[in-house]
Amino acid sequence: VRTYVVVVRTYVRTYVRTYVRTYVVRTYVRTYRTVPYVRTYVRTYVRTYVTYVRRTLRYVTLRYVTLRYVTYVRTYVRTYVRTYVRTYVRTYVRTYVRTYVRTYVRYVRTYVRTYVRTYVTYVRTYVRTYVRTYVRTYVRTYVRTYVRTYVRTYVRTYVRTYVRYGTVRYGTVRTYVRRLLLLLLLLLLLLLLLLLLLRTYYVRTTTTTIYIYNK
């Protein structure tokens, strides 16, 4: 194993922005004119009374009827006066608060490279994380209050891995020396075989000559 290389790079950026705006207080006053309301009632009340008269004398009763009519007339006059005064007061207070928080995380790269004698392994691993965070707060204050909050989060992750294999030939002094030693061993073995063959042949020839001489 020759080299190991590890590189880690992280890029983080954070933005925080706050935007506040307040409008001047506005007061709206409206007054209507005085409107008098006059109403007059006239009522006439008529009532008539009828009376009966009875007179008695001594020993004689005289009955006669006299009618008396009495009429009463009454008149009522009533006057109503109403006055309306209307006043409208409106106050506007507007406050805008906006907060931006943005966080960027980019580029997390890890390189691992391993070199062996005959095989090369090349590995690349990409891990990319992309984070966006939006926080928006929108506040309006009148007599009414509106609050809107937007939270958006985007997370993207990329993981890529590349693996490549290849063969690499290295020529070093050690390999050459080993090859020479192997060749020398082979030559020695061949010589030994030749010597054995020659010895066997020599022994056979000597035995045959001795056998002939004895005869």
GROMACS .gro file of C-alpha atoms in nm:
model
  215
    1VAL     CA    1   0.000   0.000   0.000
    2ARG     CA    2   0.150   0.329  -0.103
    3THR     CA    3  -0.065   0.628  -0.017
    4TYR     CA    4  -0.384   0.721   0.164
    5VAL     CA    5  -0.537   1.062   0.092
    6VAL     CA    6  -0.843   1.189   0.280
    7VAL     CA    7  -0.985   1.535   0.204
    8VAL     CA    8  -1.294   1.672   0.377
    9ARG     CA    9  -1.430   2.017   0.287
   10THR     CA   10  -1.735   2.171   0.441
   11TYR     CA   11  -1.881   2.507   0.334
   12VAL     CA   12  -2.141   2.658   0.568
   13ARG     CA   13  -2.298   3.000   0.523
   14THR     CA   14  -2.572   3.149   0.740
   15TYR     CA   15  -2.768   3.469   0.667
   16VAL     CA   16  -2.986   3.637   0.928
   17ARG     CA   17  -3.177   3.948   0.822
   18THR     CA   18  -3.445   4.124   1.021
   19TYR     CA   19  -3.659   4.392   0.860
   20VAL     CA   20  -3.881   4.606   1.086
   21ARG     CA   21  -4.100   4.886   0.957
   22THR     CA   22  -4.350   5.082   1.164
   23TYR     CA   23  -4.591   5.332   1.016
   24VAL     CA   24  -4.695   5.651   1.191
   25VAL     CA   25  -5.009   5.615   1.398
   26ARG     CA   26  -5.300   5.754   1.203
   27THR     CA   27  -5.621   5.858   1.374
   28TYR     CA   28  -5.931   5.912   1.166
   29VAL     CA   29  -6.211   6.109   1.334
   30ARG     CA   30  -6.542   6.176   1.164
   31THR     CA   31  -6.832   6.361   1.323
   32TYR     CA   32  -7.173   6.384   1.165
   33ARG     CA   33  -7.376   6.704   1.182
   34THR     CA   34  -7.636   6.743   1.449
   35VAL     CA   35  -7.971   6.635   1.310
   36PRO     CA   36  -8.264   6.742   1.525
   37TYR     CA   37  -8.561   6.510   1.512
   38VAL     CA   38  -8.890   6.681   1.593
   39ARG     CA   39  -9.217   6.499   1.630
   40THR     CA   40  -9.543   6.655   1.746
   41TYR     CA   41  -9.848   6.466   1.864
   42VAL     CA   42 -10.193   6.632   1.876
   43ARG     CA   43 -10.467   6.448   2.058
   44THR     CA   44 -10.823   6.570   2.118
   45TYR     CA   45 -11.024   6.406   2.389
   46VAL     CA   46 -11.404   6.453   2.378
   47ARG     CA   47 -11.629   6.323   2.653
   48THR     CA   48 -12.006   6.381   2.691
   49TYR     CA   49 -12.200   6.326   3.013
   50VAL     CA   50 -12.581   6.268   3.017
   51THR     CA   51 -12.767   6.345   3.345
   52TYR     CA   52 -13.120   6.242   3.441
   53VAL     CA   53 -13.327   6.468   3.674
   54ARG     CA   54 -13.609   6.337   3.892
   55ARG     CA   55 -13.827   6.562   4.109
   56THR     CA   56 -14.090   6.463   4.371
   57LEU     CA   57 -14.352   6.683   4.526
   58ARG     CA   58 -14.584   6.604   4.814
   59TYR     CA   59 -14.817   6.323   4.739
   60VAL     CA   60 -14.731   6.343   4.378
   61THR     CA   61 -14.434   6.214   4.205
   62LEU     CA   62 -14.348   6.382   3.890
   63ARG     CA   63 -14.112   6.202   3.674
   64TYR     CA   64 -13.968   6.376   3.392
   65VAL     CA   65 -13.636   6.346   3.238
   66THR     CA   66 -13.411   6.625   3.149
   67LEU     CA   67 -13.101   6.552   2.962
   68ARG     CA   68 -12.792   6.750   3.019
   69TYR     CA   69 -12.503   6.714   2.783
   70VAL     CA   70 -12.163   6.820   2.899
   71THR     CA   71 -11.878   6.795   2.655
   72TYR     CA   72 -11.513   6.810   2.750
   73VAL     CA   73 -11.253   6.876   2.492
   74ARG     CA   74 -10.889   6.826   2.575
   75THR     CA   75 -10.604   6.873   2.339
   76TYR     CA   76 -10.256   6.734   2.396
   77VAL     CA   77  -9.963   6.865   2.210
   78ARG     CA   78  -9.639   6.677   2.256
   79THR     CA   79  -9.315   6.759   2.085
   80TYR     CA   80  -9.014   6.530   2.076
   81VAL     CA   81  -8.678   6.664   1.983
   82ARG     CA   82  -8.398   6.417   1.934
   83THR     CA   83  -8.042   6.505   1.844
   84TYR     CA   84  -7.792   6.249   1.712
   85VAL     CA   85  -7.422   6.310   1.743
   86ARG     CA   86  -7.204   6.036   1.595
   87THR     CA   87  -6.829   6.032   1.617
   88TYR     CA   88  -6.610   5.769   1.452
   89VAL     CA   89  -6.253   5.727   1.569
   90ARG     CA   90  -6.026   5.491   1.378
   91THR     CA   91  -5.664   5.430   1.460
   92TYR     CA   92  -5.428   5.254   1.223
   93VAL     CA   93  -5.102   5.107   1.353
   94ARG     CA   94  -4.903   4.903   1.105
   95THR     CA   95  -4.594   4.711   1.196
   96TYR     CA   96  -4.404   4.493   0.952
   97VAL     CA   97  -4.153   4.244   1.091
   98ARG     CA   98  -3.969   4.024   0.845
   99THR     CA   99  -3.697   3.784   0.945
  100TYR     CA  100  -3.487   3.595   0.692
  101VAL     CA  101  -3.273   3.304   0.808
  102ARG     CA  102  -3.087   3.129   0.531
  103THR     CA  103  -2.837   2.850   0.584
  104TYR     CA  104  -2.634   2.707   0.300
  105VAL     CA  105  -2.437   2.385   0.350
  106ARG     CA  106  -2.253   2.286   0.039
  107TYR     CA  107  -1.975   2.050  -0.065
  108VAL     CA  108  -1.888   1.768   0.165
  109ARG     CA  109  -1.642   1.565  -0.039
  110THR     CA  110  -1.437   1.267   0.075
  111TYR     CA  111  -1.163   1.130  -0.145
  112VAL     CA  112  -1.010   0.792  -0.056
  113ARG     CA  113  -0.740   0.670  -0.292
  114THR     CA  114  -0.561   0.339  -0.240
  115TYR     CA  115  -0.276   0.215  -0.458
  116VAL     CA  116  -0.169  -0.151  -0.437
  117ARG     CA  117   0.101  -0.322  -0.649
  118THR     CA  118  -0.113  -0.481  -0.914
  119TYR     CA  119  -0.459  -0.337  -0.855
  120VAL     CA  120  -0.570   0.023  -0.830
  121THR     CA  121  -0.897   0.104  -0.659
  122TYR     CA  122  -1.033   0.452  -0.721
  123VAL     CA  123  -1.321   0.549  -0.500
  124ARG     CA  124  -1.505   0.879  -0.507
  125THR     CA  125  -1.783   0.955  -0.268
  126TYR     CA  126  -1.987   1.271  -0.314
  127VAL     CA  127  -2.219   1.376  -0.037
  128ARG     CA  128  -2.393   1.700  -0.111
  129THR     CA  129  -2.642   1.839   0.130
  130TYR     CA  130  -2.830   2.147   0.020
  131VAL     CA  131  -3.039   2.305   0.294
  132ARG     CA  132  -3.250   2.614   0.251
  133THR     CA  133  -3.454   2.745   0.537
  134TYR     CA  134  -3.687   3.036   0.483
  135VAL     CA  135  -3.853   3.190   0.787
  136ARG     CA  136  -4.077   3.480   0.695
  137THR     CA  137  -4.296   3.648   0.948
  138TYR     CA  138  -4.546   3.905   0.823
  139VAL     CA  139  -4.730   4.102   1.091
  140ARG     CA  140  -4.995   4.363   1.029
  141THR     CA  141  -5.159   4.539   1.316
  142TYR     CA  142  -5.471   4.747   1.264
  143VAL     CA  143  -5.764   4.719   1.484
  144ARG     CA  144  -5.714   4.371   1.328
  145THR     CA  145  -5.399   4.163   1.346
  146TYR     CA  146  -5.280   3.928   1.073
  147VAL     CA  147  -4.992   3.693   1.140
  148ARG     CA  148  -4.854   3.484   0.857
  149THR     CA  149  -4.555   3.258   0.893
  150TYR     CA  150  -4.386   3.082   0.605
  151VAL     CA  151  -4.146   2.800   0.684
  152ARG     CA  152  -3.996   2.626   0.386
  153THR     CA  153  -3.721   2.372   0.412
  154TYR     CA  154  -3.549   2.213   0.118
  155VAL     CA  155  -3.312   1.921   0.182
  156ARG     CA  156  -3.131   1.766  -0.107
  157THR     CA  157  -2.872   1.495  -0.062
  158TYR     CA  158  -2.656   1.359  -0.336
  159VAL     CA  159  -2.450   1.041  -0.276
  160ARG     CA  160  -2.240   0.924  -0.565
  161THR     CA  161  -1.981   0.651  -0.551
  162TYR     CA  162  -1.744   0.566  -0.833
  163VAL     CA  163  -1.527   0.252  -0.816
  164ARG     CA  164  -1.282   0.177  -1.090
  165TYR     CA  165  -1.049  -0.120  -1.112
  166GLY     CA  166  -0.744  -0.146  -1.335
  167THR     CA  167  -0.417  -0.329  -1.358
  168VAL     CA  168  -0.084  -0.159  -1.324
  169ARG     CA  169   0.250  -0.323  -1.391
  170TYR     CA  170   0.547  -0.218  -1.187
  171GLY     CA  171   0.904  -0.307  -1.286
  172THR     CA  172   1.142  -0.303  -0.987
  173VAL     CA  173   1.491  -0.439  -0.915
  174ARG     CA  174   1.358  -0.705  -0.683
  175THR     CA  175   1.146  -0.863  -0.951
  176TYR     CA  176   1.441  -0.878  -1.190
  177VAL     CA  177   1.665  -1.039  -0.925
  178ARG     CA  178   1.403  -1.300  -0.850
  179ARG     CA  179   1.368  -1.385  -1.214
  180LEU     CA  180   1.748  -1.431  -1.247
  181LEU     CA  181   1.757  -1.657  -0.943
  182LEU     CA  182   1.482  -1.873  -1.088
  183LEU     CA  183   1.673  -1.906  -1.415
  184LEU     CA  184   1.990  -2.008  -1.229
  185LEU     CA  185   1.802  -2.273  -1.035
  186LEU     CA  186   1.659  -2.413  -1.354
  187LEU     CA  187   2.008  -2.429  -1.507
  188LEU     CA  188   2.146  -2.610  -1.202
  189LEU     CA  189   1.867  -2.864  -1.220
  190LEU     CA  190   1.944  -2.927  -1.585
  191LEU     CA  191   2.312  -2.977  -1.506
  192LEU     CA  192   2.230  -3.224  -1.233
  193LEU     CA  193   2.011  -3.419  -1.470
  194LEU     CA  194   2.292  -3.429  -1.727
  195LEU     CA  195   2.539  -3.550  -1.467
  196LEU     CA  196   2.306  -3.828  -1.358
  197LEU     CA  197   2.257  -3.939  -1.716
  198LEU     CA  198   2.631  -3.943  -1.783
  199ARG     CA  199   2.700  -4.142  -1.469
  200THR     CA  200   2.447  -4.409  -1.553
  201TYR     CA  201   2.585  -4.439  -1.903
  202TYR     CA  202   2.944  -4.474  -1.772
  203VAL     CA  203   2.847  -4.744  -1.524
  204ARG     CA  204   2.674  -4.949  -1.791
  205THR     CA  205   2.974  -4.937  -2.026
  206THR     CA  206   3.222  -5.045  -1.756
  207THR     CA  207   3.011  -5.344  -1.653
  208THR     CA  208   2.987  -5.471  -2.009
  209THR     CA  209   3.366  -5.450  -2.063
  210ILE     CA  210   3.442  -5.636  -1.743
  211TYR     CA  211   3.202  -5.913  -1.837
  212ILE     CA  212   3.370  -5.961  -2.177
  213TYR     CA  213   3.719  -5.973  -2.026
  214ASN     CA  214   3.623  -6.250  -1.785
  215LYS     CA  215   3.500  -6.470  -2.063
   0.00000   0.00000   0.00000
